[in-house]
Coordinates of C-alpha atoms (C1' of nucleotides) in Angstrom, one line a residue:
Chain N
M1 CA 202.2 80.5 -192.6
P2 CA 200.3 79.2 -195.6
E3 CA 202.5 77.6 -198.2
N4 CA 201.3 79.1 -201.5
C5 CA 200.1 82.5 -200.4
N6 CA 200.5 85.8 -202.1
A7 CA 203.2 86.9 -199.8
C8 CA 205.4 83.9 -200.6
E9 CA 204.9 84.5 -204.3
R10 CA 206.1 88.0 -203.8
S11 CA 209.2 86.8 -202.2
E12 CA 209.9 84.6 -205.2
T13 CA 209.3 87.5 -207.6
A14 CA 211.7 89.5 -205.5
S15 CA 214.2 86.8 -205.7
E16 CA 214.3 86.8 -209.4
A17 CA 214.5 90.6 -209.6
L18 CA 217.4 90.5 -207.2
S19 CA 219.5 88.0 -209.0
E20 CA 219.3 90.1 -212.1
R21 CA 221.1 92.8 -210.1
G22 CA 223.6 90.4 -208.7
A23 CA 222.1 90.3 -205.2
R24 CA 220.9 87.1 -203.5
L25 CA 217.8 86.4 -201.5
T26 CA 219.3 84.0 -198.9
D27 CA 217.2 81.9 -196.5
L28 CA 217.4 84.5 -193.8
R29 CA 216.5 87.3 -196.1
R30 CA 213.6 85.4 -197.5
D31 CA 212.4 84.5 -194.0
V32 CA 212.5 88.2 -192.9
L33 CA 210.8 89.3 -196.1
Q34 CA 208.0 86.8 -195.8
T35 CA 207.5 87.6 -192.2
L36 CA 207.1 91.3 -193.1
H37 CA 204.7 90.3 -195.9
H38 CA 202.6 88.2 -193.6
S39 CA 202.4 90.7 -190.9
P40 CA 199.3 93.0 -191.1
K41 CA 201.3 95.8 -189.5
P42 CA 204.8 97.0 -189.3
V43 CA 207.3 94.9 -187.3
G44 CA 210.0 96.1 -185.0
A45 CA 213.5 94.9 -185.5
Y46 CA 213.6 93.1 -182.1
E47 CA 210.1 91.7 -182.6
L48 CA 211.4 90.2 -185.8
F49 CA 214.5 89.0 -184.0
D50 CA 212.5 87.3 -181.3
Q51 CA 210.4 85.5 -183.8
L52 CA 213.4 84.4 -185.9
K53 CA 215.2 83.3 -182.8
E54 CA 212.4 81.1 -181.6
A55 CA 212.3 79.5 -185.0
G56 CA 216.1 79.0 -184.7
K57 CA 216.7 81.1 -187.7
A58 CA 218.6 84.1 -186.3
S59 CA 221.3 84.5 -183.8
A60 CA 221.6 88.1 -182.7
P61 CA 220.3 91.6 -183.5
P62 CA 223.1 92.5 -186.0
A63 CA 222.0 89.8 -188.3
V64 CA 218.5 91.1 -188.3
Y65 CA 219.6 94.7 -188.9
R66 CA 221.8 93.7 -191.7
V67 CA 219.0 91.9 -193.4
L68 CA 216.7 94.8 -192.9
D69 CA 219.2 97.2 -194.3
F70 CA 219.6 95.0 -197.3
L71 CA 215.9 94.7 -198.0
V72 CA 215.5 98.5 -197.6
E73 CA 218.4 99.2 -200.0
Q74 CA 216.9 96.8 -202.5
G75 CA 213.5 98.5 -202.2
L76 CA 211.8 95.4 -200.9
A77 CA 211.1 96.8 -197.5
H78 CA 210.6 100.2 -195.9
K79 CA 211.5 101.6 -192.5
L80 CA 208.8 103.6 -190.9
Q81 CA 210.6 106.3 -189.0
S82 CA 207.7 107.3 -186.8
L83 CA 207.4 103.7 -185.5
S84 CA 211.0 102.5 -185.7
A85 CA 209.5 99.5 -187.5
Y86 CA 209.6 97.9 -190.9
T87 CA 207.1 96.9 -193.5
A88 CA 207.4 95.0 -196.8
C89 CA 207.1 97.2 -199.9
K90 CA 203.7 96.7 -201.3
S91 CA 204.1 98.5 -204.6
T92 CA 205.3 97.0 -207.9
P93 CA 207.8 97.8 -209.1
H94 CA 209.3 98.1 -205.7
A95 CA 209.9 101.8 -204.8
H96 CA 212.5 103.2 -202.4
E97 CA 210.2 105.9 -201.3
A98 CA 206.5 106.2 -200.6
F99 CA 203.9 108.1 -198.6
F100 CA 202.8 106.0 -195.7
R101 CA 199.6 106.5 -193.8
I102 CA 199.7 104.8 -190.5
C103 CA 196.6 104.1 -188.4
R104 CA 197.4 104.5 -184.7
E105 CA 194.6 102.2 -183.7
C106 CA 194.9 99.1 -185.9
G107 CA 198.5 99.8 -187.0
Q108 CA 197.7 99.2 -190.6
V109 CA 199.7 101.1 -193.2
T110 CA 198.7 102.2 -196.6
E111 CA 201.5 102.9 -199.1
T112 CA 200.9 105.4 -201.9
A113 CA 203.2 107.3 -204.2
V114 CA 204.9 110.5 -203.1
P115 CA 203.1 113.4 -204.8
A116 CA 205.2 115.0 -207.5
S117 CA 204.4 118.4 -206.0
L118 CA 206.3 117.4 -202.8
K119 CA 209.3 116.4 -204.8
D120 CA 209.1 119.7 -206.5
V121 CA 209.3 121.5 -203.2
A122 CA 212.1 119.3 -202.1
A123 CA 214.1 120.3 -205.1
Q124 CA 213.8 124.0 -204.6
D125 CA 216.9 126.1 -204.0
E126 CA 218.9 123.4 -205.8
F127 CA 218.5 121.0 -202.9
I128 CA 219.3 117.5 -203.9
A129 CA 216.8 115.2 -202.1
E130 CA 218.4 111.8 -201.8
H131 CA 215.8 110.3 -199.6
L132 CA 212.3 111.3 -198.6
V133 CA 210.5 110.4 -195.4
V134 CA 206.8 111.0 -195.7
E135 CA 204.4 109.6 -193.1
A136 CA 201.0 110.5 -191.8
L137 CA 199.9 109.2 -188.4
G138 CA 196.2 109.1 -187.8
L139 CA 193.0 107.1 -187.9
C140 CA 191.9 105.0 -190.8
R141 CA 188.2 105.0 -191.7
E142 CA 187.5 101.6 -190.2
C143 CA 188.9 102.7 -186.8
Q144 CA 187.0 105.9 -186.8
E145 CA 183.8 103.8 -187.0
S146 CA 184.8 101.4 -184.4
T147 CA 185.9 104.1 -182.0
L148 CA 182.5 105.8 -182.1
Chain B
M1 CA 225.5 133.1 -176.0
P2 CA 224.9 136.7 -176.9
E3 CA 222.5 138.5 -174.6
N4 CA 220.2 140.3 -176.9
C5 CA 220.1 138.0 -179.9
N6 CA 217.3 137.1 -182.1
A7 CA 217.1 133.6 -180.6
C8 CA 216.5 135.0 -177.1
E9 CA 213.9 137.4 -178.3
R10 CA 212.1 134.5 -179.9
S11 CA 212.0 132.8 -176.5
E12 CA 210.4 135.8 -175.0
T13 CA 207.8 136.0 -177.7
A14 CA 207.2 132.3 -177.1
S15 CA 206.8 132.9 -173.4
E16 CA 204.1 135.4 -174.0
A17 CA 202.2 133.2 -176.4
L18 CA 202.4 130.3 -173.9
S19 CA 201.0 132.2 -170.9
E20 CA 198.0 133.1 -173.0
R21 CA 197.4 129.4 -173.2
G22 CA 198.0 128.7 -169.6
A23 CA 201.4 127.1 -170.1
R24 CA 204.6 128.3 -168.5
L25 CA 208.0 128.8 -170.0
T26 CA 210.1 127.8 -167.0
D27 CA 213.9 128.3 -166.7
L28 CA 214.7 124.9 -167.9
R29 CA 212.3 125.1 -170.8
R30 CA 213.7 128.5 -171.7
D31 CA 217.2 127.1 -171.6
V32 CA 216.4 124.2 -173.9
L33 CA 214.5 126.4 -176.3
Q34 CA 217.3 128.9 -176.5
T35 CA 219.9 126.2 -177.0
L36 CA 217.9 124.9 -179.8
H37 CA 217.6 128.4 -181.3
H38 CA 221.3 129.0 -181.0
S39 CA 222.3 125.7 -182.6
P40 CA 222.9 125.8 -186.4
K41 CA 221.8 122.3 -186.6
P42 CA 219.5 119.8 -184.9
V43 CA 220.4 118.7 -181.4
G44 CA 220.1 115.2 -180.0
A45 CA 218.4 114.8 -176.6
Y46 CA 221.5 113.5 -174.9
E47 CA 223.7 116.2 -176.5
L48 CA 221.3 118.7 -175.0
F49 CA 221.4 116.8 -171.7
D50 CA 225.2 116.9 -171.6
Q51 CA 225.3 120.6 -172.2
L52 CA 222.6 121.4 -169.6
K53 CA 224.3 119.1 -167.1
E54 CA 227.7 120.8 -167.5
A55 CA 225.9 124.1 -166.9
G56 CA 224.3 122.6 -163.8
K57 CA 220.9 123.0 -165.3
A58 CA 219.6 119.5 -165.8
S59 CA 219.8 116.4 -163.7
A60 CA 218.9 113.4 -165.8
P61 CA 217.5 112.4 -169.2
P62 CA 213.9 112.3 -168.3
A63 CA 213.9 116.0 -167.5
V64 CA 215.2 116.8 -170.9
Y65 CA 212.7 114.6 -172.6
R66 CA 209.9 116.1 -170.7
V67 CA 210.9 119.6 -171.8
L68 CA 211.3 118.5 -175.4
D69 CA 207.9 116.9 -175.4
F70 CA 206.5 120.1 -174.0
L71 CA 208.1 122.3 -176.6
V72 CA 207.0 120.0 -179.4
E73 CA 203.4 119.9 -178.1
Q74 CA 203.4 123.7 -178.0
G75 CA 204.8 123.9 -181.5
L76 CA 208.0 125.6 -180.4
A77 CA 210.2 122.8 -181.4
H78 CA 210.1 119.9 -183.8
K79 CA 211.5 116.4 -183.6
L80 CA 213.3 115.3 -186.8
Q81 CA 212.5 111.6 -187.0
S82 CA 215.3 110.8 -189.5
L83 CA 217.9 112.1 -187.1
S84 CA 216.3 111.5 -183.7
A85 CA 217.1 115.1 -183.0
Y86 CA 215.3 118.3 -182.2
T87 CA 215.2 121.8 -183.7
A88 CA 213.5 125.0 -182.8
C89 CA 210.5 125.9 -184.8
K90 CA 211.5 128.7 -187.2
S91 CA 208.1 129.6 -188.5
T92 CA 205.8 132.3 -187.2
P93 CA 203.2 131.6 -186.0
H94 CA 204.7 128.3 -184.7
A95 CA 203.5 125.3 -186.7
H96 CA 203.2 121.8 -185.4
E97 CA 204.1 120.4 -188.8
A98 CA 206.4 121.4 -191.5
F99 CA 208.5 120.0 -194.4
F100 CA 212.1 119.7 -193.4
R101 CA 215.0 119.5 -195.8
I102 CA 218.1 118.2 -194.0
C103 CA 221.6 118.5 -195.5
R104 CA 223.6 115.4 -194.7
E105 CA 226.9 117.3 -195.0
C106 CA 226.4 120.5 -193.0
G107 CA 223.4 119.3 -191.0
Q108 CA 221.4 122.5 -191.7
V109 CA 217.7 122.2 -191.9
T110 CA 215.3 124.4 -193.8
E111 CA 211.7 124.4 -192.7
T112 CA 208.9 125.1 -195.2
A113 CA 205.2 124.6 -195.2
V114 CA 203.8 121.2 -196.0
P115 CA 202.2 121.4 -199.5
A116 CA 198.4 121.4 -199.5
S117 CA 198.5 118.7 -202.1
L118 CA 200.2 116.3 -199.6
K119 CA 197.5 117.0 -197.0
D120 CA 194.9 116.2 -199.7
V121 CA 196.5 112.8 -200.4
A122 CA 196.8 112.2 -196.7
A123 CA 193.0 112.8 -196.3
Q124 CA 192.0 110.4 -199.0
D125 CA 189.8 107.4 -198.1
E126 CA 188.6 109.4 -195.1
F127 CA 191.9 108.9 -193.3
I128 CA 192.3 111.4 -190.5
A129 CA 195.9 112.5 -190.5
E130 CA 196.7 113.7 -187.0
H131 CA 200.4 114.2 -187.5
L132 CA 202.6 114.5 -190.6
V133 CA 206.3 113.6 -190.8
V134 CA 207.8 115.1 -193.9
E135 CA 211.5 115.1 -194.3
A136 CA 214.0 115.2 -197.1
L137 CA 217.6 114.1 -196.6
G138 CA 220.1 115.3 -199.1
L139 CA 222.6 117.9 -200.0
C140 CA 222.1 121.7 -199.8
R141 CA 223.4 123.9 -202.6
E142 CA 226.4 125.1 -200.6
C143 CA 227.5 121.6 -199.8
Q144 CA 227.2 120.5 -203.4
E145 CA 229.6 123.2 -204.3
S146 CA 232.1 122.4 -201.5
T147 CA 232.0 118.7 -202.3
L148 CA 233.1 119.2 -206.0
Chain D
dC1 C1' 196.8 131.3 -142.2
dT2 C1' 196.6 126.6 -143.1
dA3 C1' 195.6 122.6 -145.7
dT4 C1' 195.7 120.8 -150.0
dC5 C1' 196.5 120.3 -154.7
dT6 C1' 199.2 120.4 -158.8
dA7 C1' 202.8 121.3 -162.2
dG8 C1' 207.3 120.8 -162.8
dG9 C1' 211.2 118.7 -162.0
dG10 C1' 214.6 115.2 -159.4
dT11 C1' 216.1 110.4 -159.1
dT12 C1' 216.8 105.6 -160.0
dA13 C1' 216.5 102.0 -162.8
dT14 C1' 215.6 100.0 -167.0
dA15 C1' 213.6 99.3 -171.7
dT16 C1' 214.2 99.8 -176.6
dT17 C1' 216.7 100.6 -180.6
dG18 C1' 220.9 100.3 -183.1
dT19 C1' 226.2 99.4 -184.1
dA20 C1' 231.2 98.4 -183.9
dA21 C1' 234.5 95.1 -184.3
dC22 C1' 235.9 90.8 -185.2
dC23 C1' 235.4 85.9 -186.4
dT24 C1' 233.6 81.8 -189.1
dT25 C1' 231.3 79.8 -192.9
dT26 C1' 230.2 79.0 -197.5
dA27 C1' 229.1 79.4 -202.3
dG28 C1' 231.2 80.2 -206.6
dG29 C1' 234.8 81.5 -209.7
dA30 C1' 239.9 81.4 -211.2
Chain L
dT1 C1' 241.6 72.8 -205.5
dC2 C1' 242.3 77.0 -203.6
dC3 C1' 240.9 81.6 -203.0
dT4 C1' 237.9 85.2 -202.4
dA5 C1' 234.1 87.9 -201.2
dA6 C1' 229.6 87.9 -199.3
dA7 C1' 226.8 86.5 -195.6
dG8 C1' 226.1 85.6 -191.3
dG9 C1' 227.6 84.5 -186.1
dT10 C1' 229.1 86.4 -181.8
dT11 C1' 230.3 89.6 -178.2
dA12 C1' 230.0 93.7 -176.4
dC13 C1' 228.3 98.1 -176.2
dA14 C1' 226.4 102.8 -177.7
dA15 C1' 222.5 105.7 -178.2
dT16 C1' 217.8 106.7 -177.6
dA17 C1' 213.8 106.7 -174.6
dT18 C1' 210.7 105.8 -170.7
dA19 C1' 208.5 103.8 -166.3
dA20 C1' 207.8 104.7 -161.7
dC21 C1' 208.2 107.1 -157.9
dC22 C1' 209.4 111.1 -155.0
dC23 C1' 209.9 116.0 -153.6
dT24 C1' 209.2 120.9 -153.7
dA25 C1' 207.3 125.4 -154.5
dG26 C1' 203.6 128.1 -155.8
dA27 C1' 198.6 128.4 -156.4
dT28 C1' 194.1 127.9 -154.5
dA29 C1' 190.3 126.9 -151.5
dG30 C1' 188.5 127.1 -147.1

DNA sequence: CTATCTAGGGTTATATTGTAACCTTTAGGA
DNA sequence: TCCTAAAGGTTACAATATAACCCTAGATAG
């Protein structure tokens, strides 16, 4: 891991934002967040656990899940339901919800805003949508080319 | 289970549609489909398995998962990723994709079409979206009232 | 009619993902 | 300094899902 990379800076920014809210970015949380930022594709909880364990930084699965839950609550990370995997939030300010397009070949994920029209439909019949899961699985342009 | 209910009729309709495509609605598949149709809310694979086992109709989890995979492939059922549970497709003709609004109180799910605008966003940058997962978790109108 | 093929399902074992419950540590405030 | 609450450690397990292999019945070709 490079020392002064973009991903690490993001973690620092996150740290400041958190302390304003009375939440703390501990060592373990920072490690997880940076790992997510450094990974080109979503990371499973156990994959994360294995890495942290090798580095002597995590003890058992519950620790990892607690950190992941925290990061998701704070909007610093997202869980991709289709993959049962996690990814750092790439938008600023950090959003709790986004539309994820996931390439099944390279695994890369692009994060965009959830269209207002979808939220409109969600709110029909007085439904209160507390959380949206919006994911598209498919092939990114690059992988279409390389699969020719 | 009532004998001539709407849910059972749907299974028969499904059966005809399938045979046109060269696929068969076997006893086990019909049982699973009807169970899904009769349930007011999504059903987990193991919940389904337990029921079928009690009725002497299923042997082990893989059988259930195979049937569920089949039904989902055929558009007769959907998997709700947020719940790891399954529900019968309520739209006609059967769709492979829909927007699901899931009430966290009563568990009921309403299935509506995925807005075209979302598909448009999905297709940006030449991304080929092969499958969409669109779910909203929240509170339906009825449960808002009863939770006052 | 017989041989073969295949779809569907049975069976066993195991992988993967996620949590409950309880204990220990530690940073920071009264 | 003592206390508290948040964070994390630890053990055990629950819930979800699949790999791999086998068997049978019905379709199909010869």
